[in-house]
Tab-separated table of C-alpha atoms and ligand atoms in Angstrom:
chain	number	residue	atom	x	y	z
A	288	UNK	CA	-12.513	-18.897	-10.544
A	289	UNK	CA	-16.043	-19.482	-9.294
A	290	UNK	CA	-17.309	-16.332	-10.937
A	291	UNK	CA	-19.202	-15.031	-13.914
A	292	UNK	CA	-17.451	-13.014	-16.615
A	293	UNK	CA	-19.056	-10.367	-18.764
A	294	UNK	CA	-17.208	-9.141	-21.862
A	295	UNK	CA	-17.991	-6.099	-23.953
A	296	UNK	CA	-15.806	-5.449	-26.962
A	297	UNK	CA	-15.817	-3.020	-29.835
A	298	UNK	CA	-13.497	-3.591	-32.719
A	299	UNK	CA	-13.790	-2.417	-36.351
A	300	UNK	CA	-16.670	-4.787	-37.224
A	301	UNK	CA	-18.861	-7.461	-35.721
A	302	UNK	CA	-16.660	-10.397	-36.768
A	303	UNK	CA	-13.545	-8.811	-35.340
A	304	UNK	CA	-15.404	-7.905	-32.106
A	305	UNK	CA	-16.747	-11.402	-31.670
A	306	UNK	CA	-13.442	-13.076	-32.357
A	307	UNK	CA	-11.641	-10.680	-30.010
A	308	UNK	CA	-14.216	-11.364	-27.243
A	309	UNK	CA	-13.760	-15.160	-27.760
A	310	UNK	CA	-9.959	-14.751	-27.577
A	311	UNK	CA	-10.269	-12.799	-24.352
A	312	UNK	CA	-12.432	-15.506	-22.845
A	313	UNK	CA	-9.964	-18.139	-24.004
A	314	UNK	CA	-7.124	-16.259	-22.287
A	315	UNK	CA	-9.059	-16.098	-19.006
A	316	UNK	CA	-9.986	-19.789	-19.262
A	317	UNK	CA	-6.356	-20.715	-19.867
A	318	UNK	CA	-5.374	-18.825	-16.680
A	319	UNK	CA	-8.169	-20.523	-14.786
A	320	UNK	CA	-6.701	-23.888	-15.714
A	321	UNK	CA	-3.130	-22.601	-14.877
A	322	UNK	CA	-4.047	-21.194	-11.509
A	323	UNK	CA	-6.928	-23.231	-10.185
A	324	UNK	CA	-6.604	-24.786	-6.759
A	325	UNK	CA	-10.080	-26.315	-6.928
A	326	UNK	CA	-9.003	-29.287	-9.096
A	327	UNK	CA	-7.147	-32.440	-8.117
A	328	UNK	CA	-5.016	-32.149	-11.304
A	329	UNK	CA	-3.219	-29.317	-13.021
A	330	UNK	CA	-0.137	-27.329	-12.350
A	331	UNK	CA	-1.150	-25.864	-8.989
A	332	UNK	CA	-2.316	-29.285	-7.758
A	333	UNK	CA	1.258	-30.563	-8.587
A	334	UNK	CA	2.686	-27.767	-6.437
A	335	UNK	CA	0.255	-28.087	-3.618
A	336	UNK	CA	0.468	-31.856	-3.293
A	337	UNK	CA	4.227	-32.093	-3.727
A	338	UNK	CA	6.261	-34.180	-1.170
A	339	UNK	CA	7.476	-31.988	1.680
A	340	UNK	CA	11.152	-31.118	1.257
A	341	UNK	CA	11.155	-31.776	-2.434
A	342	UNK	CA	11.361	-28.676	-4.763
A	343	UNK	CA	9.041	-28.638	-7.739
A	344	UNK	CA	9.598	-26.602	-10.838
A	345	UNK	CA	6.309	-25.154	-12.185
A	346	UNK	CA	6.103	-24.164	-15.869
A	347	UNK	CA	7.660	-20.751	-16.368
A	348	UNK	CA	4.489	-18.707	-16.888
A	349	UNK	CA	3.134	-20.051	-13.545
A	350	UNK	CA	6.516	-19.587	-11.813
A	351	UNK	CA	6.696	-15.946	-12.900
A	352	UNK	CA	3.210	-15.321	-11.429
A	353	UNK	CA	4.070	-17.119	-8.184
A	354	UNK	CA	7.286	-15.099	-7.896
A	355	UNK	CA	5.328	-11.985	-8.441
A	356	UNK	CA	2.832	-12.959	-5.684
A	357	UNK	CA	5.687	-13.704	-3.330
A	358	UNK	CA	7.263	-10.268	-4.005
A	359	UNK	CA	3.951	-8.660	-3.228
A	360	UNK	CA	3.789	-10.598	0.015
A	361	UNK	CA	7.138	-9.076	0.965
A	362	UNK	CA	6.124	-5.590	-0.045
A	363	UNK	CA	2.849	-5.693	1.903
A	364	UNK	CA	4.393	-6.967	5.136
A	365	UNK	CA	2.626	-10.228	4.349
A	366	UNK	CA	-0.828	-8.771	4.697
A	367	UNK	CA	-1.218	-10.398	1.237
A	368	UNK	CA	0.348	-13.860	1.235
A	369	UNK	CA	-0.494	-16.582	-1.229
A	370	UNK	CA	0.753	-19.135	1.345
A	371	UNK	CA	-2.457	-18.888	3.430
A	372	UNK	CA	-3.848	-22.303	2.290
A	373	UNK	CA	-3.502	-23.916	5.750
A	374	UNK	CA	-5.649	-21.148	7.218
A	375	UNK	CA	-8.311	-21.688	4.560
A	376	UNK	CA	-8.406	-25.272	5.783
A	377	UNK	CA	-8.330	-24.424	9.490
A	378	UNK	CA	-11.372	-22.236	9.060
A	379	UNK	CA	-12.902	-24.674	6.538
A	380	UNK	CA	-13.598	-21.804	4.176
A	381	UNK	CA	-14.131	-24.133	1.310
A	382	UNK	CA	-16.789	-26.002	3.219
A	383	UNK	CA	-19.297	-24.942	5.731
A	384	UNK	CA	-16.866	-23.100	7.952
A	385	UNK	CA	-15.609	-23.822	11.419
A	386	UNK	CA	-13.923	-21.981	14.276
A	387	UNK	CA	-10.565	-23.623	14.979
A	388	UNK	CA	-9.465	-24.171	18.617
A	389	UNK	CA	-6.550	-21.929	19.657
A	390	UNK	CA	-4.120	-24.875	19.460
A	391	UNK	CA	-5.258	-25.668	15.896
A	392	UNK	CA	-4.839	-22.070	14.937
A	393	UNK	CA	-1.317	-21.975	16.208
A	394	UNK	CA	-0.513	-25.201	14.342
A	395	UNK	CA	-2.088	-23.754	11.136
A	396	UNK	CA	-0.003	-20.594	11.430
A	397	UNK	CA	3.085	-22.729	11.383
A	398	UNK	CA	1.992	-24.003	7.983
A	399	UNK	CA	1.649	-20.452	6.532
A	400	UNK	CA	4.205	-18.227	4.781
A	401	UNK	CA	7.677	-18.785	3.322
A	402	UNK	CA	9.050	-21.000	6.119
A	403	UNK	CA	6.306	-23.497	5.390
A	404	UNK	CA	5.960	-23.085	1.651
A	405	UNK	CA	8.864	-21.384	-0.107
A	406	UNK	CA	8.618	-19.676	-3.527
A	407	UNK	CA	12.078	-19.166	-4.975
A	408	UNK	CA	11.937	-17.103	-8.196
A	409	UNK	CA	15.738	-17.282	-8.730
A	410	UNK	CA	15.717	-21.106	-8.597
A	411	UNK	CA	12.326	-21.267	-10.365
A	412	UNK	CA	11.028	-23.666	-7.642
A	413	UNK	CA	8.376	-24.071	-4.962
A	414	UNK	CA	9.153	-26.198	-1.930
A	415	UNK	CA	6.640	-27.236	0.644
A	416	UNK	CA	8.384	-27.780	3.952
A	417	UNK	CA	5.514	-29.095	5.937
A	418	UNK	CA	2.459	-31.139	5.295
A	419	UNK	CA	-0.723	-29.070	5.050
A	420	UNK	CA	1.000	-25.960	3.593
A	421	UNK	CA	-0.348	-24.888	0.301
A	422	UNK	CA	-0.595	-21.820	-2.001
A	423	UNK	CA	-4.002	-20.187	-2.632
A	424	UNK	CA	-4.078	-18.248	-5.891
A	425	UNK	CA	-7.530	-16.733	-5.063
A	426	UNK	CA	-6.088	-13.339	-3.977
A	427	UNK	CA	-4.434	-12.642	-7.424
A	428	UNK	CA	-5.896	-15.028	-9.978
A	429	UNK	CA	-8.514	-12.662	-11.330
A	430	UNK	CA	-5.997	-9.914	-11.721
A	431	UNK	CA	-3.497	-12.168	-13.468
A	432	UNK	CA	-6.260	-13.422	-15.791
A	433	UNK	CA	-7.417	-9.920	-16.643
A	434	UNK	CA	-3.828	-8.875	-17.368
A	435	UNK	CA	-3.395	-11.604	-19.889
A	436	UNK	CA	-6.817	-10.923	-21.373
A	437	UNK	CA	-5.906	-7.246	-21.769
A	438	UNK	CA	-2.787	-8.279	-23.737
A	439	UNK	CA	-4.916	-10.439	-26.006
A	440	UNK	CA	-7.382	-7.633	-26.688
A	441	UNK	CA	-4.615	-5.041	-27.315
A	442	UNK	CA	-2.939	-7.375	-29.770
A	443	UNK	CA	-6.182	-7.387	-31.707
A	444	UNK	CA	-6.420	-3.627	-31.782
A	445	UNK	CA	-9.830	-3.416	-30.079
A	446	UNK	CA	-10.915	0.153	-29.586
A	447	UNK	CA	-12.983	-0.394	-26.466
A	448	UNK	CA	-13.370	-3.339	-24.073
A	449	UNK	CA	-14.782	-3.915	-20.632
A	450	UNK	CA	-14.131	-7.231	-18.835
A	451	UNK	CA	-16.062	-7.768	-15.667
A	452	UNK	CA	-14.948	-10.747	-13.538
A	453	UNK	CA	-17.226	-9.993	-10.549
A	454	UNK	CA	-15.233	-7.990	-7.964
A	455	UNK	CA	-12.740	-6.795	-10.555
A	456	UNK	CA	-13.154	-5.085	-13.906
A	457	UNK	CA	-10.714	-4.078	-16.682
A	458	UNK	CA	-11.397	-1.176	-19.002
A	459	UNK	CA	-9.596	-0.721	-22.266
A	460	UNK	CA	-9.952	2.370	-24.414
A	461	UNK	CA	-8.106	3.434	-27.560
A	462	UNK	CA	-6.850	7.041	-27.799
A	463	UNK	CA	-9.693	9.506	-28.267
A	464	UNK	CA	-12.310	7.128	-26.811
A	465	UNK	CA	-14.313	8.037	-23.743
A	466	UNK	CA	-13.549	6.207	-20.497
A	467	UNK	CA	-15.823	3.479	-19.193
A	468	UNK	CA	-18.172	4.262	-16.365
A	469	UNK	CA	-18.011	1.704	-13.547
A	470	UNK	CA	-20.083	1.631	-10.400
A	471	UNK	CA	-18.702	1.046	-6.898
A	472	UNK	CA	-21.372	-0.715	-4.727
A	473	UNK	CA	-22.151	-0.258	-1.095
A	474	UNK	CA	-20.131	-2.797	0.781
A	475	UNK	CA	-23.180	-4.317	2.490
A	476	UNK	CA	-25.843	-3.766	-0.153
A	477	UNK	CA	-24.462	-4.709	-3.561
A	478	UNK	CA	-27.429	-3.220	-5.438
A	479	UNK	CA	-26.763	0.276	-4.075
A	480	UNK	CA	-24.266	2.314	-5.987
A	481	UNK	CA	-22.278	4.678	-3.790
A	482	UNK	CA	-19.532	5.895	-6.153
A	483	UNK	CA	-18.629	6.030	-9.849
A	484	UNK	CA	-15.331	5.511	-11.527
A	485	UNK	CA	-14.159	6.600	-14.913
A	486	UNK	CA	-11.715	4.015	-16.147
A	487	UNK	CA	-9.496	4.171	-19.256
A	488	UNK	CA	-6.854	1.491	-19.616
A	489	UNK	CA	-7.127	0.616	-15.946
A	490	UNK	CA	-8.525	-2.075	-13.692
A	491	UNK	CA	-10.531	-1.712	-10.443
A	492	UNK	CA	-10.619	-4.475	-7.845
A	493	UNK	CA	-12.831	-4.503	-4.737
A	494	UNK	CA	-12.233	-6.622	-1.639
A	495	UNK	CA	-14.474	-6.957	1.380
A	496	UNK	CA	-15.425	-9.565	3.858
A	497	UNK	CA	-19.113	-9.103	3.634
A	498	UNK	CA	-20.528	-10.928	0.618
A	499	UNK	CA	-18.685	-14.262	0.572
A	500	UNK	CA	-17.633	-16.274	3.491
A	501	UNK	CA	-19.545	-18.678	5.773
A	502	UNK	CA	-21.562	-18.338	9.004
A	503	UNK	CA	-20.545	-20.598	11.931
A	504	UNK	CA	-22.722	-20.520	15.070
A	505	UNK	CA	-24.061	-17.164	14.003
A	506	UNK	CA	-20.542	-15.722	13.521
A	507	UNK	CA	-19.625	-14.584	9.970
A	508	UNK	CA	-16.288	-15.955	8.945
A	509	UNK	CA	-14.953	-13.861	6.015
A	510	UNK	CA	-12.979	-15.305	3.101
A	511	UNK	CA	-10.145	-12.744	3.514
A	512	UNK	CA	-7.632	-13.942	6.130
A	513	UNK	CA	-5.021	-12.012	7.999
A	514	UNK	CA	-1.973	-14.155	7.596
A	515	UNK	CA	-0.293	-12.404	10.463
A	516	UNK	CA	-2.921	-13.411	13.033
A	517	UNK	CA	-4.401	-16.446	11.347
A	518	UNK	CA	-7.885	-15.012	11.714
A	519	UNK	CA	-10.321	-13.741	9.135
A	520	UNK	CA	-9.974	-9.991	8.655
A	521	UNK	CA	-12.851	-8.348	10.470
A	522	UNK	CA	-15.796	-6.967	8.545
A	523	UNK	CA	-15.533	-3.162	8.240
A	524	UNK	CA	-16.543	-2.315	4.664
A	525	UNK	CA	-14.672	-2.566	1.383
A	526	UNK	CA	-11.636	-1.252	-0.401
A	527	UNK	CA	-11.428	-0.514	-4.107
A	528	UNK	CA	-8.072	-0.232	-5.829
A	529	UNK	CA	-7.457	1.157	-9.370
A	530	UNK	CA	-4.266	0.421	-11.223
A	531	UNK	CA	-3.116	0.115	-14.846
A	532	UNK	CA	-1.897	-3.318	-13.784
A	533	UNK	CA	-4.851	-5.636	-12.954
A	534	UNK	CA	-2.688	-7.931	-10.893
A	535	UNK	CA	-1.497	-5.045	-8.726
A	536	UNK	CA	-5.114	-3.924	-8.238
A	537	UNK	CA	-6.147	-7.432	-7.153
A	538	UNK	CA	-3.255	-7.941	-4.759
A	539	UNK	CA	-3.488	-4.515	-3.170
A	540	UNK	CA	-7.272	-4.710	-2.662
A	541	UNK	CA	-6.747	-7.906	-0.671
A	542	UNK	CA	-3.757	-6.523	1.206
A	543	UNK	CA	-5.366	-3.165	2.058
A	544	UNK	CA	-8.529	-4.887	3.249
A	545	UNK	CA	-6.398	-6.984	5.630
A	546	UNK	CA	-4.574	-3.866	6.879
A	547	UNK	CA	-7.921	-2.106	7.519
A	548	UNK	CA	-8.761	1.535	6.826
A	549	UNK	CA	-6.295	3.143	9.201
A	550	UNK	CA	-3.105	1.324	8.346
A	551	UNK	CA	-4.381	0.833	4.795
A	552	UNK	CA	-5.002	4.521	4.102
A	553	UNK	CA	-1.720	5.558	5.617
A	554	UNK	CA	0.121	3.236	3.298
A	555	UNK	CA	-2.040	4.145	0.303
A	556	UNK	CA	-1.259	7.841	0.666
A	557	UNK	CA	2.125	7.517	-0.974
A	558	UNK	CA	1.045	5.359	-3.908
A	559	UNK	CA	1.286	7.848	-6.744
A	560	UNK	CA	-0.212	5.729	-9.520
A	561	UNK	CA	-2.655	3.591	-7.624
A	562	UNK	CA	-6.115	4.777	-6.641
A	563	UNK	CA	-7.458	3.589	-3.329
A	564	UNK	CA	-11.001	4.115	-1.960
A	565	UNK	CA	-12.049	2.850	1.445
A	566	UNK	CA	-15.737	2.583	2.226
A	567	UNK	CA	-16.059	2.127	6.031
A	568	UNK	CA	-19.492	1.183	7.424
A	569	UNK	CA	-20.821	2.771	10.570
A	570	UNK	CA	-24.279	1.431	10.957
A	571	UNK	CA	-26.214	2.814	8.029
A	572	UNK	CA	-23.695	5.563	7.305
A	573	UNK	CA	-20.681	5.027	5.209
A	574	UNK	CA	-17.392	6.801	5.534
A	575	UNK	CA	-15.463	7.169	2.339
A	576	UNK	CA	-11.742	7.937	2.160
A	577	UNK	CA	-9.419	7.923	-0.738
A	578	UNK	CA	-5.855	8.655	-1.473
A	579	UNK	CA	-4.873	11.491	-3.728
A	580	UNK	CA	-4.302	9.314	-6.835
A	581	UNK	CA	-7.951	8.046	-6.681
A	582	UNK	CA	-9.075	11.589	-7.597
A	583	UNK	CA	-8.027	10.742	-11.210
A	584	UNK	CA	-10.767	8.107	-11.488
A	585	UNK	CA	-13.405	8.910	-8.977
A	586	UNK	CA	-16.427	10.861	-10.237
A	587	UNK	CA	-17.466	13.152	-7.456
A	588	UNK	CA	-21.032	13.518	-8.682
A	589	UNK	CA	-23.461	11.690	-6.460
A	590	UNK	CA	-24.979	8.433	-7.690
A	591	UNK	CA	-28.709	7.749	-8.371
A	592	UNK	CA	-29.329	6.408	-4.905
A	593	UNK	CA	-27.327	8.511	-2.499
A	594	UNK	CA	-26.196	7.036	0.803
A	595	UNK	CA	-24.910	9.202	3.572
A	596	UNK	CA	-21.158	9.526	2.953
A	597	UNK	CA	-18.720	11.125	5.314
A	598	UNK	CA	-15.152	11.967	4.527
A	599	UNK	CA	-12.631	9.990	6.507
A	600	UNK	CA	-10.762	11.653	9.325
A	601	UNK	CA	-7.603	9.684	9.642
A	602	UNK	CA	-4.805	11.142	11.671
A	603	UNK	CA	-2.482	8.194	11.121
A	604	UNK	CA	0.874	9.344	9.859
A	605	UNK	CA	1.741	8.005	6.435
A	606	UNK	CA	4.155	5.140	5.992
A	607	UNK	CA	4.490	4.254	2.297
A	608	UNK	CA	3.983	0.848	0.882
A	609	UNK	CA	7.489	0.008	-0.119
A	610	UNK	CA	7.948	1.680	-3.452
A	611	UNK	CA	8.356	-0.826	-6.199
A	612	UNK	CA	7.249	0.077	-9.289
A	613	UNK	CA	8.847	-1.923	-11.949
B	756	AMP	P1	-9.908	-11.033	-3.046
B	756	AMP	O1	-11.415	-11.308	-3.230
B	756	AMP	O2	-9.149	-10.660	-4.297
B	756	AMP	O3	-9.635	-10.090	-1.918
B	756	AMP	O4	-9.208	-12.423	-2.659
B	756	AMP	C1	-9.746	-13.246	-1.594
B	756	AMP	C2	-9.331	-14.620	-1.832
B	756	AMP	O5	-7.872	-14.699	-1.716
B	756	AMP	C3	-9.825	-15.543	-0.763
B	756	AMP	O6	-11.014	-16.151	-1.197
B	756	AMP	C4	-8.706	-16.562	-0.564
B	756	AMP	O7	-8.767	-17.526	-1.585
B	756	AMP	C5	-7.515	-15.742	-0.773
B	756	AMP	N1	-6.958	-15.042	0.329
B	756	AMP	C6	-7.603	-14.803	1.549
B	756	AMP	N2	-6.824	-14.067	2.372
B	756	AMP	C7	-5.690	-13.805	1.675
B	756	AMP	C8	-4.510	-13.050	1.953
B	756	AMP	N3	-4.352	-12.420	3.110
B	756	AMP	N4	-3.506	-13.013	0.971
B	756	AMP	C9	-3.675	-13.644	-0.171
B	756	AMP	N5	-4.812	-14.314	-0.511
B	756	AMP	C10	-5.770	-14.457	0.388
B	757	MG	MG1	-7.496	-9.639	-4.561
């Protein structure tokens, strides 16, 4: 997943803690092998290099995840869409970056989404309809991996655990245990803490277009793409999403970043169980806005190094993210 993982575990003794930590790492590594799109072999390579028009049948664990990703694409109006691979190529985000000509961008957009690469959970198949279309698992892989690692740790009855995958953390606490304290960084200055979360049996994912990405002719091309326009989502700050389900947190942080603070906050208002915090940069000042649910996790006390924070003033009427919820 191109990231570093930090694992903290407390079980009833040292041996149990160490073996639980190893098991959690093994779970994440297994999902890395299942979901990677950086290798020429493996189950995702089989999907992404399949002959156009011919349905492939991924192993069931992978198929369930791809079906879940597709269902999130539908629920987010395709702001989140695993079928963005052709756009990753058009902007050469895995290389040094490039700005595609308008004609290329139009062509790439035709290779994005379900008409180009179709995930069919009922049939248990994925079909590429055009060359150049492929599924990028980068928007939900960390969340999926953290969810499976959480299952591994809970099965071993650990009392406390914190898994940090860089950009997304998972906090596990047994009844009676204090929550974990997790810092939310300034979207442009990662070493500055601007907010604090208290997490117990929840995962927090942050998305932003500032840190990763490439610079082409002095223009920063972010790694989060808007599948609806084919362009990188503009830089505006970051969004942090808290959910009991790490995959949901991962998907929604990407989707809400693409939507931007106005549309995103309007849609986040009606998520009763999902915390959303937008940090919107205005020069040196940061505007912070959150939905009501985020109040459960956000610690209102100021961090060590305070930055000017303003409350958001959004007048956008709320339109709920289609209610799912299992
Ligand atoms: P995240 O850091 O979780 O927001 O995910 C960003 C990664 O997901 C990118 O590096 C791409 O691999 C992939 N990605 C980019 N844009 C999208 C999108 N709109 N929907 C789904 N995945 C995306
Ligand atoms: Mg994500």
